[in-house]
Structures are given as C-alpha cells and as structure tokens.
C-alpha positions as a Python dict, from the first residue, in 0.01 Angstrom:
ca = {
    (1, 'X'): (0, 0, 0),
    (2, 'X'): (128, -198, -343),
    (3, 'X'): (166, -572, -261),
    (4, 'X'): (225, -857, -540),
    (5, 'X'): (295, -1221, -521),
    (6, 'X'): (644, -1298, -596),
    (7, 'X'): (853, -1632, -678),
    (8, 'X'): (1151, -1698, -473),
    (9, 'X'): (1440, -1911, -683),
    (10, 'X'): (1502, -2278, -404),
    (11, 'X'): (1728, -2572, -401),
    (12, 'X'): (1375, -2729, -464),
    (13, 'X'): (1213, -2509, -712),
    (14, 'X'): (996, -2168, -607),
    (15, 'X'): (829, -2040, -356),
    (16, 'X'): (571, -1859, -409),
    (17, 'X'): (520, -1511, -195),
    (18, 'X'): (327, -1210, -91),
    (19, 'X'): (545, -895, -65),
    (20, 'X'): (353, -559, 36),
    (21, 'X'): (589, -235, 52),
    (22, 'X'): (559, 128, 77),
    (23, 'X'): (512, 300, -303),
    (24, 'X'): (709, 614, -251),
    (25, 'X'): (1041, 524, -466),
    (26, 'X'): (1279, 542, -156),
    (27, 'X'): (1445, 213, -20),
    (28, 'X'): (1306, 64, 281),
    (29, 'X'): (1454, -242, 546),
    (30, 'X'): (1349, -567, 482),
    (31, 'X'): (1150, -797, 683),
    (32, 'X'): (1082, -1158, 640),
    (33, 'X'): (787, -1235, 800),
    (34, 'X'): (718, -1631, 806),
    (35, 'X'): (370, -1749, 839),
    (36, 'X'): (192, -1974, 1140),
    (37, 'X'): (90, -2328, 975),
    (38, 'X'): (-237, -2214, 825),
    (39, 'X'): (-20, -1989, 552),
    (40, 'X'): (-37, -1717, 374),
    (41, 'X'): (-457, -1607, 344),
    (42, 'X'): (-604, -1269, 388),
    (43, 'X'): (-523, -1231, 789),
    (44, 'X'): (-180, -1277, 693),
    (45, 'X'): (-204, -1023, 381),
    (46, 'X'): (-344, -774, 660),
    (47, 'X'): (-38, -817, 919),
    (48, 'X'): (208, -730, 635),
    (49, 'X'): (25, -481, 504),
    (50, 'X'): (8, -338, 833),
    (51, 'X'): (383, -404, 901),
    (52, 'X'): (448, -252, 565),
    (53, 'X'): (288, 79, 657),
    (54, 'X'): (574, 160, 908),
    (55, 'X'): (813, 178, 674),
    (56, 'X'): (926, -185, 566),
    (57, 'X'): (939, -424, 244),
    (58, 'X'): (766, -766, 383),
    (59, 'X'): (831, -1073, 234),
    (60, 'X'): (572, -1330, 382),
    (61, 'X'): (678, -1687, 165),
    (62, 'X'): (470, -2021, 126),
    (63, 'X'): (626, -2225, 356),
    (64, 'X'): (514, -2542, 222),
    (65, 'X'): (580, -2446, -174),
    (66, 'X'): (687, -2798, -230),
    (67, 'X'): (308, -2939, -175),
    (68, 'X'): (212, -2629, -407),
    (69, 'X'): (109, -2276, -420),
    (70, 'X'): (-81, -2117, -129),
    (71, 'X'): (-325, -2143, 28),
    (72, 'X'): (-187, -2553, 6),
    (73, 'X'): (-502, -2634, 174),
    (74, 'X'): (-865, -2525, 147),
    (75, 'X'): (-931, -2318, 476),
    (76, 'X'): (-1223, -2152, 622),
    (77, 'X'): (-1309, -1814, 626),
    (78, 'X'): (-1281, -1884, 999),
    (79, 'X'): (-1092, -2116, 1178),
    (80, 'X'): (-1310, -2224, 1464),
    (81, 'X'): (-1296, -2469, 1718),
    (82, 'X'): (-1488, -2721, 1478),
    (83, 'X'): (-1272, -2648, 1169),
    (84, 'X'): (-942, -2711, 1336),
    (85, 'X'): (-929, -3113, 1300),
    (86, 'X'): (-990, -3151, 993),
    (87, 'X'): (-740, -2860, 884),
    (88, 'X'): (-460, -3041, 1118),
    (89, 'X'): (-530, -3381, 967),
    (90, 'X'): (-407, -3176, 681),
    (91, 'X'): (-156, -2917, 786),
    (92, 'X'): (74, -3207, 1005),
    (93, 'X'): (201, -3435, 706),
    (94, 'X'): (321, -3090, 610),
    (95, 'X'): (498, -2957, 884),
    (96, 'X'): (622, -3308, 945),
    (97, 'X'): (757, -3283, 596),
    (98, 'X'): (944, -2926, 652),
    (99, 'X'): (1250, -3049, 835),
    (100, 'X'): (1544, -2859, 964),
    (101, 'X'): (1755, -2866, 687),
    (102, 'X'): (1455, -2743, 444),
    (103, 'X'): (1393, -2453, 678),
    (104, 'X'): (1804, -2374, 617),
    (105, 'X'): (1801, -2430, 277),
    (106, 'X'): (1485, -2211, 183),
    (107, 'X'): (1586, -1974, 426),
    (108, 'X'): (1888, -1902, 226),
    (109, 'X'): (1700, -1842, -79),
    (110, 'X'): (1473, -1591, 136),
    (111, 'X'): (1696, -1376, 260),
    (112, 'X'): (1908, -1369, -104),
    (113, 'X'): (1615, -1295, -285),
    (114, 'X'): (1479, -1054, 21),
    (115, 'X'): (1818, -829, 23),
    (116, 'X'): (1830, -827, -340),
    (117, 'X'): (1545, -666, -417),
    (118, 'X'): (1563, -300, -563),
    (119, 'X'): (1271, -176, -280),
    (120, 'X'): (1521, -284, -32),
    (121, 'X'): (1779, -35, 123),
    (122, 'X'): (2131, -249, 223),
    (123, 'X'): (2204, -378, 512),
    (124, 'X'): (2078, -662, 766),
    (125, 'X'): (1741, -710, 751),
    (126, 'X'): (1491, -841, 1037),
    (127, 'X'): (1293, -1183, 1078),
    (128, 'X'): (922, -1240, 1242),
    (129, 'X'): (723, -1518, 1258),
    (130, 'X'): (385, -1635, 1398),
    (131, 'X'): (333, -2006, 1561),
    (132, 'X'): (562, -2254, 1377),
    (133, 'X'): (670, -1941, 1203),
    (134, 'X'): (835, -1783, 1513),
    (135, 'X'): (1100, -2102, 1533),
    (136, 'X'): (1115, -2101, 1162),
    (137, 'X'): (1221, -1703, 1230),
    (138, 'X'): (1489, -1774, 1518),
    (139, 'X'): (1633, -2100, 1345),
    (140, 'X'): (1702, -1843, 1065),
    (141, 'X'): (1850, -1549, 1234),
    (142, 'X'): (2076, -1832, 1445),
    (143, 'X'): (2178, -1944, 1086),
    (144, 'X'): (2236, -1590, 969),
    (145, 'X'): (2428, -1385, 1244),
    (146, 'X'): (2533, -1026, 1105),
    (147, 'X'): (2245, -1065, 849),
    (148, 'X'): (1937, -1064, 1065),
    (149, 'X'): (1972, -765, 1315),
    (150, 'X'): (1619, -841, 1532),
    (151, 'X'): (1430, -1095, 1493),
    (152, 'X'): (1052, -1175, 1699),
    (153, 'X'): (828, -1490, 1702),
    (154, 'X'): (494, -1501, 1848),
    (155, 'X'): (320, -1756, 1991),
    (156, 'X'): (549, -1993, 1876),
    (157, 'X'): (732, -2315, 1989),
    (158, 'X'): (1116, -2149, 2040),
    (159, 'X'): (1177, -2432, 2295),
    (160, 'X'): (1024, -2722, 2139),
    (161, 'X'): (1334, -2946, 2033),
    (162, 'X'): (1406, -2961, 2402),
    (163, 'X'): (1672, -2773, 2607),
    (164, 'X'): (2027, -2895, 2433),
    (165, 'X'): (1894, -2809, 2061),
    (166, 'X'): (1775, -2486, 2239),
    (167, 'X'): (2148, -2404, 2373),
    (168, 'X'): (2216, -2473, 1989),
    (169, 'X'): (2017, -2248, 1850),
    (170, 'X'): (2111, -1961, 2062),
    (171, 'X'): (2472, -1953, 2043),
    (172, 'X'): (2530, -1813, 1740),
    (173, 'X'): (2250, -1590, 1729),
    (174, 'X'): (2337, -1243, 1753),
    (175, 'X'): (2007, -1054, 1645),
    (176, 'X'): (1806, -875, 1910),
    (177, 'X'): (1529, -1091, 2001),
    (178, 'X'): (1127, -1067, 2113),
    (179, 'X'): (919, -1375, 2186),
    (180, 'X'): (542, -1324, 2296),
    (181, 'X'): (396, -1590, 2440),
    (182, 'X'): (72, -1678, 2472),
    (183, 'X'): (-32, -1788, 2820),
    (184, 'X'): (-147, -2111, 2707),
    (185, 'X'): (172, -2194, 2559),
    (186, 'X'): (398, -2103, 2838),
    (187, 'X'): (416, -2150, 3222),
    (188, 'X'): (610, -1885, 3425),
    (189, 'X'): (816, -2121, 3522),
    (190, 'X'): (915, -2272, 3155),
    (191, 'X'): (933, -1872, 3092),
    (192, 'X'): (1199, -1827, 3374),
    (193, 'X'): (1386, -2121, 3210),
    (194, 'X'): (1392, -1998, 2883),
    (195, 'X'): (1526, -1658, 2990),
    (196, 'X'): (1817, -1812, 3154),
    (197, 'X'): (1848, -1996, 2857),
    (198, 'X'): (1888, -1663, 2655),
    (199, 'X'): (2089, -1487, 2936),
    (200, 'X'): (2324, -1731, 2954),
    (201, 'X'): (2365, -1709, 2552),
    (202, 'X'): (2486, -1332, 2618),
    (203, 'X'): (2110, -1300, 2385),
    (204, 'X'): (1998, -908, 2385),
    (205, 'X'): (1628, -1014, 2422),
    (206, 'X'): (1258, -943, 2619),
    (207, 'X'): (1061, -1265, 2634),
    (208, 'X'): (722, -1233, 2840),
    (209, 'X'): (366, -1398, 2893),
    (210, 'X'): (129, -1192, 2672),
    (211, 'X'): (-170, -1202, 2982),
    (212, 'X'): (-503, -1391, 2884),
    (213, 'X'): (-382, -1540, 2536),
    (214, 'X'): (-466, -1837, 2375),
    (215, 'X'): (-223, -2000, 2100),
    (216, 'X'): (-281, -1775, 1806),
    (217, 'X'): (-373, -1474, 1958),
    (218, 'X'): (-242, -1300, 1663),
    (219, 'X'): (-486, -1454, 1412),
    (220, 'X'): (-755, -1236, 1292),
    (221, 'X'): (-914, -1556, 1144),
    (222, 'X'): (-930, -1768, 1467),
    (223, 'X'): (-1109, -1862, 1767),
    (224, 'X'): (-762, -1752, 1950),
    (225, 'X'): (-763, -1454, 1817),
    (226, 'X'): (-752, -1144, 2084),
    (227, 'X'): (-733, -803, 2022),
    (228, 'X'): (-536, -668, 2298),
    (229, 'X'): (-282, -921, 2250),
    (230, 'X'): (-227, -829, 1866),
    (231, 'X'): (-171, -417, 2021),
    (232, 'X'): (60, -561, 2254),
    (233, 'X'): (267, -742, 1960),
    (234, 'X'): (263, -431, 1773),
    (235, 'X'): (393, -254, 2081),
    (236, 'X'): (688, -447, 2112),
    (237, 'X'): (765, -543, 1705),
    (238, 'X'): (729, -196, 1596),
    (239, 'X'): (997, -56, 1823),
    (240, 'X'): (1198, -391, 1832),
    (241, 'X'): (1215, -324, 1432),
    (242, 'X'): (1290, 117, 1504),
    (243, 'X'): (1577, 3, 1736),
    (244, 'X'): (1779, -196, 1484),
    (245, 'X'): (1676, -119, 1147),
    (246, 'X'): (1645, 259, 1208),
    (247, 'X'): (1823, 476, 1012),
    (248, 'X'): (1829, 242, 682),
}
C-alpha cells in the first residue's frame, strides 16, 4: 500500500500530511481522516493504511502544523497511564490554540487539496475522525454540505460546546453520520439526548455506546485501546463509507 507525506497549501502556511492509497492506477473516493490529539505516529499510519486497503485515498493532516511538523511532540512508544500527564501538559496549549475558525479555515484547504488530487475519482468525498478528531470531522462536513457525503467520529466530543452550538452544527449538515462512543464518554441517557438532537435535525445517522470502551478505544498505542471495539468501528465505517461513496 504506497503512502507519502504530503504538504497541504493554508491561510497559515502548510500542513504537513500522511496520504496512503491503493497503487493500481484507477481513481479511488477520498477520505479525510483527522487525527485524535496525540497526531499523526505509526498507530495512525496503520488505521489509514488499513482504511486505504478498501478502496480509498486517505488524507490524515497535522492538525497542529502551525506549532510544526508531526509528531509536534515527543510521544511514547506507548501511551500509558503514567505517560499521559506529561503529554497533556503538552498537547492542551495546542488544542486550546486550534479554535473554530482554524478548524474552518484548514478544513477548506483539506478538502481542496483532498478532491484535487489525480488518485482521487470526483465527487463528494467522506470525513472520519478519532477523539478531538471526530468534532474536527462533523464541524467540517456541517461546513461542507453536498461535499462530504458520510462522515464518522469516534470516541470523540460531538456534544462538547453544549446543546445550542450542537443544534448549530447539525443543521446544515447533510452527510450521513456514525458516532461510536466509548462508554466512558457517554451515558445512555446523554446518548438518548443526542439522538433527539440528530432526529430532530432530519440527520440520516446511527449513534451508539460501543460496550466496555474506554476513551480511545481505537488507539493501538494506548492503555484504552480495545480490540473488539476497533472491529466494531470497522464494522460500521466500512459500510458507512460502501453506502455513500460506492460506485465512485
């Protein structure tokens, strides 16, 4: 599976990126896949990869390209328990830093450079994100409607700005959605709210508890990291992803 690091032309300069696509010279859908806080590393190389494998060009950009190229911060091999305060104490000036209207801006610049690529057949394109990543995914398919034709975020904070800036964010979005949530992140009850949120957006969507996760459950590199819930994200990206791009 090729894969390269790219640079992605901002308002602010470049981003750097890793890109892994199919090699067999025919023109695949695009996904852009944004990173949880911790950024682009080998665990996130592997979910592209992966991702790429089924048929897709993935884009996965340095979020935080401003502070520099990734990784932004030295990390651990693994992210344990013990690791995690000093790489917050690091990673939250940062996140802090990446306010709304940078996530609009560079989002902009992803999806022009994303559609534009010659890998890349026409045509909307899907968004996916991990952790922060997830409402970094639905703040750009809300921004984008008739671009971004699905769009997933796992494990990530999709309610976080409170319910009005919630009602915001869904009423212009238009892509199919999928939200996994890890069982330490949401309550049934908060998960009942937010799907009444979504159903009374007119939202095409599934949005469910993924049973026994922690916050990261995706993360290969982590302490939160559980198998069964990666399968089950797999389970419901891969077909979210058939459903809408199919056909491209």
């Amino acid at each position: 599976m090729p894969d390269k690091m790219m640079h992605i032309p901002t308002a602010d300069g470049q981003a750097d990126a890793f890109a892994a696509f199919p090699d067999d010279g025919v023109r695949h859908p695009g996904v852009l896949m944004y990173a949880d806080g911790f950024g682009i590393r080998p665990a996130l190389r592997e979910l592209a990869r992966e991702l790429a494998g089924h048929g897709y060009y993935v884009l996965v950009p340095n979020l935080f390209y401003r502070h520099g190229p990734a990784p932004v911060i030295e990390l651990p091999e693994y992210i344990g328990e013990d690791a995690r305060p000093a790489v917050f104490a690091q990673l939250m000036p940062l996140i802090e830093a990446h306010t709304a209207e940078r996530v609009l801006s560079d989002a902009d610049a992803y999806l022009e450079f994303l559609t534009t690529r010659p890998e890349v057949a026409a045509g909307p394109v899907a968004v996916t994100g991990y952790c922060i990543g997830g409402l970094l995914a639905m703040r750009t398919a809300a921004a984008h409607p008739g671009r971004v034709a699905a769009v997933a975020g796992f494990h990530g904070p999709v309610g976080a700005d409170g319910p009005e800036a919630l009602h915001r964010l869904l009423s212009t979005l238009t892509a199919e959605v999928h939200l996994g949530h890890a069982a330490t992140d949401m309550t049934p009850e908060a998960l009942v709210e937010l799907d009444q949120a979504l159903d009374a957006a007119g939202v095409d969507h599934t949005s469910e508890i993924y049973p026994g996760t922690a916050h990261g459950f995706t993360m290969s590199d982590t302490d939160a990291f559980d198998p069964a819930g990666l399968r089950r994200h797999w389970d419901r990206l891969l077909p979210l992803l058939d459903r809408t791009l199919a056909g491209r």
